[in-house]
Coordinates of N, CA and C in Angstrom, one line a residue:
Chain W
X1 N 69.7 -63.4 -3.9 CA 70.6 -63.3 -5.1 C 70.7 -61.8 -5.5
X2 N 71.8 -61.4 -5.9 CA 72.2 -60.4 -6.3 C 71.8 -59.6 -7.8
X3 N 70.5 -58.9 -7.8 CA 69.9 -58.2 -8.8 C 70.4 -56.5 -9.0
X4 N 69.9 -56.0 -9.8 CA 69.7 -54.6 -10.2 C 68.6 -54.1 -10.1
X5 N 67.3 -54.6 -9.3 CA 66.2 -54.2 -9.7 C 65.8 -52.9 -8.3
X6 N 64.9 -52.5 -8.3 CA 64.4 -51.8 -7.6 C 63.4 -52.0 -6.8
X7 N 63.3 -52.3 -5.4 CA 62.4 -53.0 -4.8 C 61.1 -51.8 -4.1
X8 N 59.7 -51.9 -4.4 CA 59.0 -51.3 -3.8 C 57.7 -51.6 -3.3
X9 N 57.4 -51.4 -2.4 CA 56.5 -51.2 -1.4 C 54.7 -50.9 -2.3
X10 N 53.6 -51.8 -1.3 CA 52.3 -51.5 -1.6 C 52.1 -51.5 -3.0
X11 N 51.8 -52.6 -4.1 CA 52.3 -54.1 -3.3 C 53.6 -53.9 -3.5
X12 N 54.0 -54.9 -2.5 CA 55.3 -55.1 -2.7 C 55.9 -56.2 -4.1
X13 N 57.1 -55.0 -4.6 CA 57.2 -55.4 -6.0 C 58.7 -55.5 -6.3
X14 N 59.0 -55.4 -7.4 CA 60.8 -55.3 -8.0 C 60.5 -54.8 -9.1
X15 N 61.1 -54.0 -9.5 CA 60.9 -52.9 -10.8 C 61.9 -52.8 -11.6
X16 N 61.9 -52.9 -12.8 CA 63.7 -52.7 -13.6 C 63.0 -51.8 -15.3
X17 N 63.4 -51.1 -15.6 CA 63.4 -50.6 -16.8 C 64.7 -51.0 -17.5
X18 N 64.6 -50.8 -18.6 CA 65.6 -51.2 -19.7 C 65.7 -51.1 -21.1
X19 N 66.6 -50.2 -21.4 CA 66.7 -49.1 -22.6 C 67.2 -50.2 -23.8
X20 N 67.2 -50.5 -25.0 CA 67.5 -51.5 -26.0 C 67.9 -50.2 -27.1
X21 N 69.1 -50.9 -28.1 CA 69.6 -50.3 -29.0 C 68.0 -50.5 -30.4
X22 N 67.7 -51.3 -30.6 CA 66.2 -51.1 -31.7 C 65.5 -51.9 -31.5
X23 N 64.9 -52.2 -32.5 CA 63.5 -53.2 -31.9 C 63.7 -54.9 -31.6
X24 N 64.9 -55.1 -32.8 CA 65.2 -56.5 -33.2 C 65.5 -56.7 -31.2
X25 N 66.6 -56.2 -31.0 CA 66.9 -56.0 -29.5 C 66.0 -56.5 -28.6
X26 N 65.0 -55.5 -29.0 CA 64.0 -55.7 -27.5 C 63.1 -56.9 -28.0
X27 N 63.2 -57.0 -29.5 CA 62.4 -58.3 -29.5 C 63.3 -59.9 -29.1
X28 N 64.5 -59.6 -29.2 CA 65.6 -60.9 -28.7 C 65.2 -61.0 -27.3
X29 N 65.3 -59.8 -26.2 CA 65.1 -59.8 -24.7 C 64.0 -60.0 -24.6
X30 N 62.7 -59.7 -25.1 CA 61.5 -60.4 -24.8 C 61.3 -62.1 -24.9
X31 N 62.1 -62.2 -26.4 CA 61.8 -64.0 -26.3 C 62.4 -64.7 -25.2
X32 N 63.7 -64.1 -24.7 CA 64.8 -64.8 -24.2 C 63.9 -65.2 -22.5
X33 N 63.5 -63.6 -21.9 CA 62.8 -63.4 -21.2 C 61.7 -64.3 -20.9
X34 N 60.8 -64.7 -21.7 CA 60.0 -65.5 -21.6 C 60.3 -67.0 -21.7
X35 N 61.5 -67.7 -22.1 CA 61.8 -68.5 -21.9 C 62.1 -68.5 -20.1
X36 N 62.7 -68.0 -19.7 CA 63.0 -67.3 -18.1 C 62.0 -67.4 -17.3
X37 N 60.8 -66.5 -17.9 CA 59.1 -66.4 -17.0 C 59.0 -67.9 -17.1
X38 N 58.6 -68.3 -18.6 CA 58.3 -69.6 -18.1 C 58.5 -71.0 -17.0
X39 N 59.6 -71.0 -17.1 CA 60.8 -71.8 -16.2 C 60.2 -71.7 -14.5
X40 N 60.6 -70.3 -14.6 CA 60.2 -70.1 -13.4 C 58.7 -70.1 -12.9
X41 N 58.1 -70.0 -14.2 CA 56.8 -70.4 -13.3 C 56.0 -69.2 -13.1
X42 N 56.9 -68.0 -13.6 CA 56.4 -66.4 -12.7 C 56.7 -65.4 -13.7
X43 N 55.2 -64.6 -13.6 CA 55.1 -63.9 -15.2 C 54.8 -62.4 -14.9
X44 N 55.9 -62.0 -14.8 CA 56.0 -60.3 -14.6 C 55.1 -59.5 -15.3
X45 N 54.7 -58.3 -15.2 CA 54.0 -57.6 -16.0 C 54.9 -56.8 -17.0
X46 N 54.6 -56.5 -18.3 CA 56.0 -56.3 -19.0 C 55.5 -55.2 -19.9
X47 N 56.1 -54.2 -19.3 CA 55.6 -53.0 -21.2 C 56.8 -52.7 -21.7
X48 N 56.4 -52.7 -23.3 CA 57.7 -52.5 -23.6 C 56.8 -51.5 -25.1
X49 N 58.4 -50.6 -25.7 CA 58.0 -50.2 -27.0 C 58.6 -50.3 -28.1
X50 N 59.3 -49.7 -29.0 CA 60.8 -50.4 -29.8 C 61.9 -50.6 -29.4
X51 N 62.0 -49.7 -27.8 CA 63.6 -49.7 -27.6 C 63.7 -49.5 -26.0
X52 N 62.5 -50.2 -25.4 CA 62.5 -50.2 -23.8 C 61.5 -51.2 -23.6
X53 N 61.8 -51.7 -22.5 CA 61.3 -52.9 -21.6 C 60.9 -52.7 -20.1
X54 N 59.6 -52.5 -19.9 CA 59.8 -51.9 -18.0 C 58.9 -53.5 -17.6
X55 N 59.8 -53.8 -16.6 CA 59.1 -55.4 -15.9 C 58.7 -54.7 -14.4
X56 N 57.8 -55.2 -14.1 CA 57.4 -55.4 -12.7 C 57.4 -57.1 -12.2
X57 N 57.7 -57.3 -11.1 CA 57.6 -58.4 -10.4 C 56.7 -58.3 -9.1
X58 N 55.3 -58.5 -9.2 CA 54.6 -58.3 -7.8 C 54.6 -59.4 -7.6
X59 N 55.2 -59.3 -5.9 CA 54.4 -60.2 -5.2 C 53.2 -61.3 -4.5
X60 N 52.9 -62.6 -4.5 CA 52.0 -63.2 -4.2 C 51.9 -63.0 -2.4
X61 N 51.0 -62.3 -1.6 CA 51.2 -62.4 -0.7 C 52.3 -61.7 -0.1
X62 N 52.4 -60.2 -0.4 CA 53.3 -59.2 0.1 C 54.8 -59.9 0.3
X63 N 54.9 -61.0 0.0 CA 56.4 -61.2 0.1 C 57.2 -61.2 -0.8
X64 N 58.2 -61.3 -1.0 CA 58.8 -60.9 -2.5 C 60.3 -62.3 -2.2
X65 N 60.1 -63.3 -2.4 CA 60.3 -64.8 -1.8 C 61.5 -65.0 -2.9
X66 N 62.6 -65.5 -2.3 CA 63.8 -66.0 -3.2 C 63.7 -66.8 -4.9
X67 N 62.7 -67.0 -5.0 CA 62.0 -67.3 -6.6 C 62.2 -66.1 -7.6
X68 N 61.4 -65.1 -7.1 CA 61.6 -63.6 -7.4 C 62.8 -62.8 -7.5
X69 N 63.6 -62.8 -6.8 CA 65.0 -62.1 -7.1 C 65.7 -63.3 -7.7
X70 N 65.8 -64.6 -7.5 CA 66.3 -65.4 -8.6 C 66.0 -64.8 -9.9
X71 N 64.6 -64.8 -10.4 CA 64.0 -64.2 -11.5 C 64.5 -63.4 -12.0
X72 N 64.7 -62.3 -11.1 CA 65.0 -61.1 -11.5 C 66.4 -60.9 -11.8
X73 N 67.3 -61.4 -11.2 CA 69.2 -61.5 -11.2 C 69.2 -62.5 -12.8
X74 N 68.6 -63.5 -13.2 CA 68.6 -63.8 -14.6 C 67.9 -63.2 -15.3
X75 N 67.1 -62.3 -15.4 CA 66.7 -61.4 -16.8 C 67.7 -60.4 -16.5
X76 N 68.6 -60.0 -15.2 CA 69.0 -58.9 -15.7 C 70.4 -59.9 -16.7
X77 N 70.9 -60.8 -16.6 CA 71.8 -61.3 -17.6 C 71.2 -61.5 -18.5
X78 N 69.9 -61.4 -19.1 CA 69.6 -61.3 -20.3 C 69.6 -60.1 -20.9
X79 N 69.9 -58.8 -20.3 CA 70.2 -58.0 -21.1 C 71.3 -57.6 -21.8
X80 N 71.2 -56.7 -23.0 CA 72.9 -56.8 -23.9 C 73.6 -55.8 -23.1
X81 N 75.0 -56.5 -22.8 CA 75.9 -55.1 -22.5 C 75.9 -54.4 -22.5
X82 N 75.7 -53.8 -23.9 CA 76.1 -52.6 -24.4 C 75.3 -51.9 -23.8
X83 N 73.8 -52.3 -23.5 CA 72.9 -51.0 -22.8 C 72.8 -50.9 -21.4
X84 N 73.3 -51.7 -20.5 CA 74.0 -51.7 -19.3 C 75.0 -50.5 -18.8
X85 N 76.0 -50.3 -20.0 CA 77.0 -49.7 -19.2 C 76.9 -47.9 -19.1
Chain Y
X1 N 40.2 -48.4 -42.3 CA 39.7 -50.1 -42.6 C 39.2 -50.2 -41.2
X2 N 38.2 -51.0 -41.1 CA 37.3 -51.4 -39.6 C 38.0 -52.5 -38.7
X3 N 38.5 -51.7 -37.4 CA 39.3 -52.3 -36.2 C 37.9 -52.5 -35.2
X4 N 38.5 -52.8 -34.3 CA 37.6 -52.9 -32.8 C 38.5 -52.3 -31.8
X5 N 39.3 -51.3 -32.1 CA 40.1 -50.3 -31.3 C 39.2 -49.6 -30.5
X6 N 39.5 -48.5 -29.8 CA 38.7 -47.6 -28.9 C 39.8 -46.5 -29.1
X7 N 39.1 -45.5 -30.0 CA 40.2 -44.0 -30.5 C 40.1 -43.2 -29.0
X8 N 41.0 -42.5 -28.6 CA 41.1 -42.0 -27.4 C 42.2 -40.4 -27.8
X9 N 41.6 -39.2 -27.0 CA 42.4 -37.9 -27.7 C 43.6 -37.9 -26.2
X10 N 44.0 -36.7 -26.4 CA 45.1 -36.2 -25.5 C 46.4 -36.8 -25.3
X11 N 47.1 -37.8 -25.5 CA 47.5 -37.6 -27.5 C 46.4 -38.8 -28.0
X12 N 46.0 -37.9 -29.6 CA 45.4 -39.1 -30.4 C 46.1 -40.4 -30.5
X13 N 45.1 -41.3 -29.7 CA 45.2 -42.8 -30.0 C 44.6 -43.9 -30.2
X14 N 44.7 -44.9 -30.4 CA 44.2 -46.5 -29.9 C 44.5 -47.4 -29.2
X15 N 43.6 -48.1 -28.9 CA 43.7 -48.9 -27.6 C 42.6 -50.2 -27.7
X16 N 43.6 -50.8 -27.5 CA 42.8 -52.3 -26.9 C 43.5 -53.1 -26.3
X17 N 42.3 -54.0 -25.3 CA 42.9 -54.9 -24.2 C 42.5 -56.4 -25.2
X18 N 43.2 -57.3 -24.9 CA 43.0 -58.4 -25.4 C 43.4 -59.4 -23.7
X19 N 42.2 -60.3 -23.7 CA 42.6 -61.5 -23.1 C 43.1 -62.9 -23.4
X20 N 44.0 -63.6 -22.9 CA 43.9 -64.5 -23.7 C 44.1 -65.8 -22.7
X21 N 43.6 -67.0 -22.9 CA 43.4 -68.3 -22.4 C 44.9 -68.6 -21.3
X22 N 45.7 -68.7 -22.0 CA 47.2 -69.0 -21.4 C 48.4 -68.1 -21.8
X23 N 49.9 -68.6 -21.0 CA 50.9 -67.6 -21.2 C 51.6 -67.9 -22.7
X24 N 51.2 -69.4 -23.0 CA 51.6 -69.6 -24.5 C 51.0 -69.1 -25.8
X25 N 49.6 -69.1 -25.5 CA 48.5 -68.0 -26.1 C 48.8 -66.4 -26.0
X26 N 49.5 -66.2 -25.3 CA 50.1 -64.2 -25.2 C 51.1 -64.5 -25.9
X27 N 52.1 -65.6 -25.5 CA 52.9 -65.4 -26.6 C 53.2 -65.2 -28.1
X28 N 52.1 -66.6 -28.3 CA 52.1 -66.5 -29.9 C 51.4 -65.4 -30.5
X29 N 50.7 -64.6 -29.4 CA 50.0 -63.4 -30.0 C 51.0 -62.6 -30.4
X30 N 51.8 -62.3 -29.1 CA 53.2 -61.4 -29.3 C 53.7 -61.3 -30.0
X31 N 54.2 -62.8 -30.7 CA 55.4 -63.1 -31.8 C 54.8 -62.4 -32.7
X32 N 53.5 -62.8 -33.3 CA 52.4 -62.8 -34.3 C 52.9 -61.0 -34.7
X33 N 52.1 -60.4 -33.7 CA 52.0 -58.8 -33.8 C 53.3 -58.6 -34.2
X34 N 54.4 -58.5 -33.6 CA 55.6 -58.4 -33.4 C 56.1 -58.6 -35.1
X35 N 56.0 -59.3 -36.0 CA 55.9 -59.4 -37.8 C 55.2 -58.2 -38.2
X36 N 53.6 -57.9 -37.6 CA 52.9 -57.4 -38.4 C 53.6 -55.6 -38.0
X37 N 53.9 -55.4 -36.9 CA 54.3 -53.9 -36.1 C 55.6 -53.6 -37.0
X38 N 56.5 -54.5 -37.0 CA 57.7 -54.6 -38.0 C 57.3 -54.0 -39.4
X39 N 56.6 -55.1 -40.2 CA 56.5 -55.0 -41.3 C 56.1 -53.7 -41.5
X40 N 55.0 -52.9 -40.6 CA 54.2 -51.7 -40.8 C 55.4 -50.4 -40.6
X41 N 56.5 -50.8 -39.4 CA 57.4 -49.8 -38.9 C 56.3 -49.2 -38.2
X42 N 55.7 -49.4 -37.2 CA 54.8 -49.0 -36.2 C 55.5 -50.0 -35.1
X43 N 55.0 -49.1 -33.8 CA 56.0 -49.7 -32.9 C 55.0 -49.4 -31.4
X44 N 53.8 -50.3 -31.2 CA 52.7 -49.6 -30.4 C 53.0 -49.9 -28.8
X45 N 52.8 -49.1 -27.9 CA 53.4 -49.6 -26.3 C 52.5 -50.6 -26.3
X46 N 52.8 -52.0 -25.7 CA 52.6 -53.1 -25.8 C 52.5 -53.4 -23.7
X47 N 51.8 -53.7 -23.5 CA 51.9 -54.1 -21.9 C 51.3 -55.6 -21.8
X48 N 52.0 -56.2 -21.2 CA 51.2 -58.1 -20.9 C 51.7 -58.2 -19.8
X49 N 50.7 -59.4 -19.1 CA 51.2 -60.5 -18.3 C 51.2 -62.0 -18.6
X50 N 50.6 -62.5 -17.8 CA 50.3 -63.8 -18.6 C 49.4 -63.9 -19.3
X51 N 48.3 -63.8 -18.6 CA 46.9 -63.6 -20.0 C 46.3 -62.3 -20.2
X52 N 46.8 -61.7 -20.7 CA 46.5 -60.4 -20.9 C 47.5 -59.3 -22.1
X53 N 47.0 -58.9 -22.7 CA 47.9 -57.6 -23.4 C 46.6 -56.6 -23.7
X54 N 47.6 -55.5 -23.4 CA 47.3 -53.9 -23.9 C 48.0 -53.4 -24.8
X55 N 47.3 -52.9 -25.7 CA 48.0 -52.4 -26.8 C 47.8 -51.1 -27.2
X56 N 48.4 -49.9 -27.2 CA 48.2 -48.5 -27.4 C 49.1 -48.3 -28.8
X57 N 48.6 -47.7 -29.5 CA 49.1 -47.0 -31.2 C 48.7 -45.6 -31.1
X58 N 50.1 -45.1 -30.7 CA 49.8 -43.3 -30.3 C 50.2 -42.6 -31.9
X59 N 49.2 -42.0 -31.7 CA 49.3 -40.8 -33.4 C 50.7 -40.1 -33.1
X60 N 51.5 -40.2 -34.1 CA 52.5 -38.3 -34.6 C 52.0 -37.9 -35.0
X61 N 52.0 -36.3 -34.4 CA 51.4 -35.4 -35.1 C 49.7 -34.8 -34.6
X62 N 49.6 -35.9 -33.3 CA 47.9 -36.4 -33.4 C 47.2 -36.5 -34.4
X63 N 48.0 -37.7 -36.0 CA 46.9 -38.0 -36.4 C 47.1 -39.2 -36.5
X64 N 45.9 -39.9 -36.3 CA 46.0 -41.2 -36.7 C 45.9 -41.6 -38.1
X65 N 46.8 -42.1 -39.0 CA 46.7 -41.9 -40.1 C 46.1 -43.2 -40.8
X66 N 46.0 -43.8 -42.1 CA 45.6 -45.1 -42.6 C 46.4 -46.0 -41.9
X67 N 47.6 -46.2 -41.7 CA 48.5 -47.1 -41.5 C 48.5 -47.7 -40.4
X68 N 48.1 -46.4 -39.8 CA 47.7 -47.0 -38.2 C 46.5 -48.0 -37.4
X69 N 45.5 -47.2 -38.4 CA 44.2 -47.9 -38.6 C 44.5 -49.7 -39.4
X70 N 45.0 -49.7 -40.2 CA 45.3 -50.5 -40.9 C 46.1 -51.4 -40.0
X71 N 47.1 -51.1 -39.0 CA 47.8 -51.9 -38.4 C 46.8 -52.5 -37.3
X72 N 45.9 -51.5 -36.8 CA 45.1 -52.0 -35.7 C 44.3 -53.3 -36.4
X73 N 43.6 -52.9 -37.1 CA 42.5 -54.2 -38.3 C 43.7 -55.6 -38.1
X74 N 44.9 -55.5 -38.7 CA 45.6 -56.5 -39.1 C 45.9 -57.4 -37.6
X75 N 46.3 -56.2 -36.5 CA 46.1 -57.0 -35.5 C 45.1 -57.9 -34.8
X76 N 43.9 -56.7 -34.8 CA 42.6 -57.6 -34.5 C 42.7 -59.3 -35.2
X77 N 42.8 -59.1 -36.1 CA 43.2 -60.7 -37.1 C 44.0 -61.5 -36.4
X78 N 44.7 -61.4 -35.6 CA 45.6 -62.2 -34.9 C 45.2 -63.0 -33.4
X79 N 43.9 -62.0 -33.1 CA 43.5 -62.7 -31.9 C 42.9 -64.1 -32.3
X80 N 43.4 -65.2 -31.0 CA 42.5 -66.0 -30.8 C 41.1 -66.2 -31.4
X81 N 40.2 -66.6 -32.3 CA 38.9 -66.6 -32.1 C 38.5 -66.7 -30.8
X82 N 38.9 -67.8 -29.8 CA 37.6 -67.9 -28.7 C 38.1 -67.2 -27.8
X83 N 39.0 -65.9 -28.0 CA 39.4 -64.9 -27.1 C 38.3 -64.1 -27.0
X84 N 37.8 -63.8 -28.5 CA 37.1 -62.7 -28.9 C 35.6 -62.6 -29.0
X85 N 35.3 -64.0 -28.5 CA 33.4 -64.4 -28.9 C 32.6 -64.0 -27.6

């Protein structure tokens, strides 16, 4: 599936940062997000501050398996437009 | 007011790791803080996975001021008890 994220090596991972207009923002993309993690079953590592979000997605077992870029191609549609473009 | 933070210089800050039982238990911690960081207008880098969060409250200015201290205490209040025993 077709993501934005950034795929890296040792471990092998998928990386996405993500800039939010204020907090309310990043706190909408965190809930929404977690509705997402849960579903799937798969719980990224997530830092965030008032107005950014950086997710990692490591791999179980050096593979980075069609679960994971699924994952990853729906939170990036959970981000707002506006900080996309 | 008395936290269970760990003050740390270069920039002055706070820090604490919290564990917690499940991903629904990080959550409700998240939401929880997520009121109290608001209310305070403090905005601390926040890092989780599933059972786990980090929590850092960097000084402006390098100082740590009441508010901040204050915000750490209020958090502490939010953990789990049998996270914390």
């Amino acid at each position: 599936m077709k993501h934005q994220w950034t795929e890296r090596p040792r471990p092998a991972r998928l990386e996405r940062r993500v800039e939010l207009p204020d907090y309310a923002a990043t706190r909408r993309f965190l809930d929404a997000a977690a509705v997402s993690c849960e579903r799937a079953g798969i719980y990224p590592d997530i830092s965030f501050g008032r107005t950014y979000v950086n997710m990692t997605l490591v791999a179980d077992a050096e593979i980075l398996d069609a679960a994971m870029h699924g994952l990853a191609a729906e939170l990036d549609a959970l981000i707002p437009q506006t900080t996309t473009v």
